Amino acid sequence: MDLKLKQCFIAVDDHDKALHFYCDVLGMEVRNDVGFEGMRWVTVGSPLQPDVEIVLEPPGASPDISPADKQAIAELLAKGLLRGVIFTTADCDALYERVREAGADVLQEPTDQPYGVRDCAFRDPAGNMLRFLERPAD
């Protein structure tokens, strides 16, 4: 099979705060930021992966979702209970310092894990957990 990941979705409650974090702090680039039928379609991605985009979308953005389900998702997001994304980096410690200095909520300082990576974790402005791992040099 010839499959590749194109887009993944992260729920955000404020596009502008999310864009600041993902672009200004993490160094991603905006791929799309357009209005469509009363919604805002925003995608970002790493310059190192031009074929992969992260869609920053409001909680419960589906037009078919009930108001109660939309509220439940917003509450889970506010509690930081929705899953985030794992990124790789060449220098976990340098990335940690940059993101910490930007004021992100630290969940884990850089740590050597028993499964062979060094990683750290933060919450983005919406509360999503993001992990950043550095693989050992071969």
PDB file of C-alpha atoms in Angstrom:
ATOM      1  CA  MET A   1       0.000   0.000   0.000  1.00  0.00           C
ATOM      2  CA  ASP A   2       1.050   3.513  -0.654  1.00  0.00           C
ATOM      3  CA  LEU A   3      -0.308   5.429   2.387  1.00  0.00           C
ATOM      4  CA  LYS A   4       1.009   8.636   3.919  1.00  0.00           C
ATOM      5  CA  LEU A   5      -0.305  10.830   6.708  1.00  0.00           C
ATOM      6  CA  LYS A   6      -1.610  14.145   5.347  1.00  0.00           C
ATOM      7  CA  GLN A   7      -3.503  15.823   8.199  1.00  0.00           C
ATOM      8  CA  CYS A   8      -4.166  15.322  11.873  1.00  0.00           C
ATOM      9  CA  PHE A   9      -6.461  17.413  14.041  1.00  0.00           C
ATOM     10  CA  ILE A  10      -5.863  19.244  17.314  1.00  0.00           C
ATOM     11  CA  ALA A  11      -8.760  20.907  19.123  1.00  0.00           C
ATOM     12  CA  VAL A  12      -8.101  24.532  20.044  1.00  0.00           C
ATOM     13  CA  ASP A  13     -10.328  27.067  21.736  1.00  0.00           C
ATOM     14  CA  ASP A  14      -8.579  30.157  20.318  1.00  0.00           C
ATOM     15  CA  HIS A  15      -7.033  30.099  16.837  1.00  0.00           C
ATOM     16  CA  ASP A  16      -4.899  33.194  17.421  1.00  0.00           C
ATOM     17  CA  LYS A  17      -3.320  31.836  20.622  1.00  0.00           C
ATOM     18  CA  ALA A  18      -2.778  28.493  18.911  1.00  0.00           C
ATOM     19  CA  LEU A  19      -1.127  30.147  15.897  1.00  0.00           C
ATOM     20  CA  HIS A  20       1.200  32.103  18.160  1.00  0.00           C
ATOM     21  CA  PHE A  21       2.234  28.938  19.992  1.00  0.00           C
ATOM     22  CA  TYR A  22       2.583  26.591  17.029  1.00  0.00           C
ATOM     23  CA  CYS A  23       4.245  29.142  14.715  1.00  0.00           C
ATOM     24  CA  ASP A  24       6.098  31.673  16.886  1.00  0.00           C
ATOM     25  CA  VAL A  25       7.159  29.267  19.648  1.00  0.00           C
ATOM     26  CA  LEU A  26       7.483  25.918  17.835  1.00  0.00           C
ATOM     27  CA  GLY A  27       8.550  27.323  14.457  1.00  0.00           C
ATOM     28  CA  MET A  28       5.792  25.868  12.316  1.00  0.00           C
ATOM     29  CA  GLU A  29       4.397  27.664   9.306  1.00  0.00           C
ATOM     30  CA  VAL A  30       0.804  28.535   8.476  1.00  0.00           C
ATOM     31  CA  ARG A  31      -0.382  26.499   5.515  1.00  0.00           C
ATOM     32  CA  ASN A  32      -4.021  27.681   5.440  1.00  0.00           C
ATOM     33  CA  ASP A  33      -6.042  30.234   7.363  1.00  0.00           C
ATOM     34  CA  VAL A  34      -9.349  30.774   5.629  1.00  0.00           C
ATOM     35  CA  GLY A  35     -12.948  31.385   6.564  1.00  0.00           C
ATOM     36  CA  PHE A  36     -15.546  28.925   5.334  1.00  0.00           C
ATOM     37  CA  GLU A  37     -19.276  28.910   6.120  1.00  0.00           C
ATOM     38  CA  GLY A  38     -18.860  30.704   9.432  1.00  0.00           C
ATOM     39  CA  MET A  39     -15.862  28.601  10.452  1.00  0.00           C
ATOM     40  CA  ARG A  40     -12.115  29.113  10.239  1.00  0.00           C
ATOM     41  CA  TRP A  41      -9.936  26.450   8.561  1.00  0.00           C
ATOM     42  CA  VAL A  42      -6.412  26.760   9.954  1.00  0.00           C
ATOM     43  CA  THR A  43      -3.549  24.386   9.208  1.00  0.00           C
ATOM     44  CA  VAL A  44       0.084  24.545  10.291  1.00  0.00           C
ATOM     45  CA  GLY A  45       3.060  22.332   9.630  1.00  0.00           C
ATOM     46  CA  SER A  46       6.766  21.912  10.060  1.00  0.00           C
ATOM     47  CA  PRO A  47       8.930  23.263   7.233  1.00  0.00           C
ATOM     48  CA  LEU A  48      10.706  19.887   7.452  1.00  0.00           C
ATOM     49  CA  GLN A  49       7.479  18.031   6.543  1.00  0.00           C
ATOM     50  CA  PRO A  50       5.765  19.892   3.712  1.00  0.00           C
ATOM     51  CA  ASP A  51       3.262  17.062   3.133  1.00  0.00           C
ATOM     52  CA  VAL A  52       1.937  16.888   6.726  1.00  0.00           C
ATOM     53  CA  GLU A  53      -0.466  19.412   8.230  1.00  0.00           C
ATOM     54  CA  ILE A  54      -2.003  19.880  11.651  1.00  0.00           C
ATOM     55  CA  VAL A  55      -5.553  21.214  11.493  1.00  0.00           C
ATOM     56  CA  LEU A  56      -6.290  23.534  14.412  1.00  0.00           C
ATOM     57  CA  GLU A  57     -10.023  23.246  14.907  1.00  0.00           C
ATOM     58  CA  PRO A  58     -12.559  24.265  17.526  1.00  0.00           C
ATOM     59  CA  PRO A  59     -13.820  21.490  19.799  1.00  0.00           C
ATOM     60  CA  GLY A  60     -16.688  19.659  18.179  1.00  0.00           C
ATOM     61  CA  ALA A  61     -16.275  21.382  14.820  1.00  0.00           C
ATOM     62  CA  SER A  62     -18.400  18.787  13.029  1.00  0.00           C
ATOM     63  CA  PRO A  63     -21.653  20.265  11.693  1.00  0.00           C
ATOM     64  CA  ASP A  64     -23.469  17.113  12.830  1.00  0.00           C
ATOM     65  CA  ILE A  65     -22.471  17.310  16.497  1.00  0.00           C
ATOM     66  CA  SER A  66     -25.123  18.011  19.103  1.00  0.00           C
ATOM     67  CA  PRO A  67     -24.803  21.051  21.372  1.00  0.00           C
ATOM     68  CA  ALA A  68     -24.440  18.713  24.371  1.00  0.00           C
ATOM     69  CA  ASP A  69     -21.585  16.803  22.725  1.00  0.00           C
ATOM     70  CA  LYS A  70     -19.903  20.058  21.681  1.00  0.00           C
ATOM     71  CA  GLN A  71     -20.081  21.252  25.297  1.00  0.00           C
ATOM     72  CA  ALA A  72     -18.691  17.926  26.588  1.00  0.00           C
ATOM     73  CA  ILE A  73     -15.719  18.127  24.201  1.00  0.00           C
ATOM     74  CA  ALA A  74     -15.051  21.753  25.200  1.00  0.00           C
ATOM     75  CA  GLU A  75     -15.042  20.698  28.868  1.00  0.00           C
ATOM     76  CA  LEU A  76     -12.626  17.815  28.201  1.00  0.00           C
ATOM     77  CA  LEU A  77     -10.350  20.196  26.294  1.00  0.00           C
ATOM     78  CA  ALA A  78     -10.421  22.692  29.177  1.00  0.00           C
ATOM     79  CA  LYS A  79      -9.356  19.898  31.547  1.00  0.00           C
ATOM     80  CA  GLY A  80      -6.509  18.858  29.258  1.00  0.00           C
ATOM     81  CA  LEU A  81      -7.976  15.402  28.708  1.00  0.00           C
ATOM     82  CA  LEU A  82      -7.876  15.291  24.917  1.00  0.00           C
ATOM     83  CA  ARG A  83      -4.832  13.650  23.372  1.00  0.00           C
ATOM     84  CA  GLY A  84      -2.231  15.704  21.596  1.00  0.00           C
ATOM     85  CA  VAL A  85       0.679  14.998  19.312  1.00  0.00           C
ATOM     86  CA  ILE A  86       4.213  13.634  19.670  1.00  0.00           C
ATOM     87  CA  PHE A  87       6.934  15.495  17.773  1.00  0.00           C
ATOM     88  CA  THR A  88      10.575  14.590  17.242  1.00  0.00           C
ATOM     89  CA  THR A  89      13.424  17.040  17.667  1.00  0.00           C
ATOM     90  CA  ALA A  90      17.188  16.914  17.289  1.00  0.00           C
ATOM     91  CA  ASP A  91      17.697  18.672  20.655  1.00  0.00           C
ATOM     92  CA  CYS A  92      15.106  18.034  23.352  1.00  0.00           C
ATOM     93  CA  ASP A  93      16.841  20.237  25.922  1.00  0.00           C
ATOM     94  CA  ALA A  94      17.058  23.294  23.645  1.00  0.00           C
ATOM     95  CA  LEU A  95      13.429  22.881  22.591  1.00  0.00           C
ATOM     96  CA  TYR A  96      12.396  22.521  26.226  1.00  0.00           C
ATOM     97  CA  GLU A  97      14.102  25.801  27.164  1.00  0.00           C
ATOM     98  CA  ARG A  98      12.537  27.664  24.257  1.00  0.00           C
ATOM     99  CA  VAL A  99       9.009  26.438  24.978  1.00  0.00           C
ATOM    100  CA  ARG A 100       9.358  26.885  28.760  1.00  0.00           C
ATOM    101  CA  GLU A 101      10.638  30.456  28.310  1.00  0.00           C
ATOM    102  CA  ALA A 102       7.592  31.174  26.138  1.00  0.00           C
ATOM    103  CA  GLY A 103       5.418  30.379  29.167  1.00  0.00           C
ATOM    104  CA  ALA A 104       3.946  27.026  28.169  1.00  0.00           C
ATOM    105  CA  ASP A 105       2.630  24.770  30.923  1.00  0.00           C
ATOM    106  CA  VAL A 106       5.426  22.257  31.645  1.00  0.00           C
ATOM    107  CA  LEU A 107       4.279  18.677  32.220  1.00  0.00           C
ATOM    108  CA  GLN A 108       7.678  16.972  32.152  1.00  0.00           C
ATOM    109  CA  GLU A 109      11.234  18.267  32.008  1.00  0.00           C
ATOM    110  CA  PRO A 110      13.650  16.511  29.616  1.00  0.00           C
ATOM    111  CA  THR A 111      14.010  12.931  30.822  1.00  0.00           C
ATOM    112  CA  ASP A 112      15.929   9.911  29.542  1.00  0.00           C
ATOM    113  CA  GLN A 113      13.313   7.195  29.147  1.00  0.00           C
ATOM    114  CA  PRO A 114      14.017   3.475  29.610  1.00  0.00           C
ATOM    115  CA  TYR A 115      12.719   2.820  26.090  1.00  0.00           C
ATOM    116  CA  GLY A 116      15.598   4.753  24.538  1.00  0.00           C
ATOM    117  CA  VAL A 117      14.477   8.333  23.930  1.00  0.00           C
ATOM    118  CA  ARG A 118      14.891  11.627  25.749  1.00  0.00           C
ATOM    119  CA  ASP A 119      11.630  13.532  25.937  1.00  0.00           C
ATOM    120  CA  CYS A 120       9.709  16.372  27.540  1.00  0.00           C
ATOM    121  CA  ALA A 121       6.060  17.416  27.595  1.00  0.00           C
ATOM    122  CA  PHE A 122       3.991  20.611  27.635  1.00  0.00           C
ATOM    123  CA  ARG A 123       0.409  21.709  27.270  1.00  0.00           C
ATOM    124  CA  ASP A 124      -0.442  24.004  24.383  1.00  0.00           C
ATOM    125  CA  PRO A 125      -2.607  27.083  25.123  1.00  0.00           C
ATOM    126  CA  ALA A 126      -5.791  24.991  24.736  1.00  0.00           C
ATOM    127  CA  GLY A 127      -4.591  22.301  27.161  1.00  0.00           C
ATOM    128  CA  ASN A 128      -3.525  19.587  24.696  1.00  0.00           C
ATOM    129  CA  MET A 129      -0.545  17.512  25.770  1.00  0.00           C
ATOM    130  CA  LEU A 130       2.391  17.728  23.388  1.00  0.00           C
ATOM    131  CA  ARG A 131       5.440  15.502  23.748  1.00  0.00           C
ATOM    132  CA  PHE A 132       8.800  16.176  22.139  1.00  0.00           C
ATOM    133  CA  LEU A 133      11.264  13.341  21.825  1.00  0.00           C
ATOM    134  CA  GLU A 134      14.860  13.087  20.779  1.00  0.00           C
ATOM    135  CA  ARG A 135      16.086   9.783  19.473  1.00  0.00           C
ATOM    136  CA  PRO A 136      19.636   8.734  20.385  1.00  0.00           C
ATOM    137  CA  ALA A 137      22.299   9.191  17.746  1.00  0.00           C
ATOM    138  CA  ASP A 138      23.058   5.998  15.832  1.00  0.00           C
TER     139      ASP A 138
END
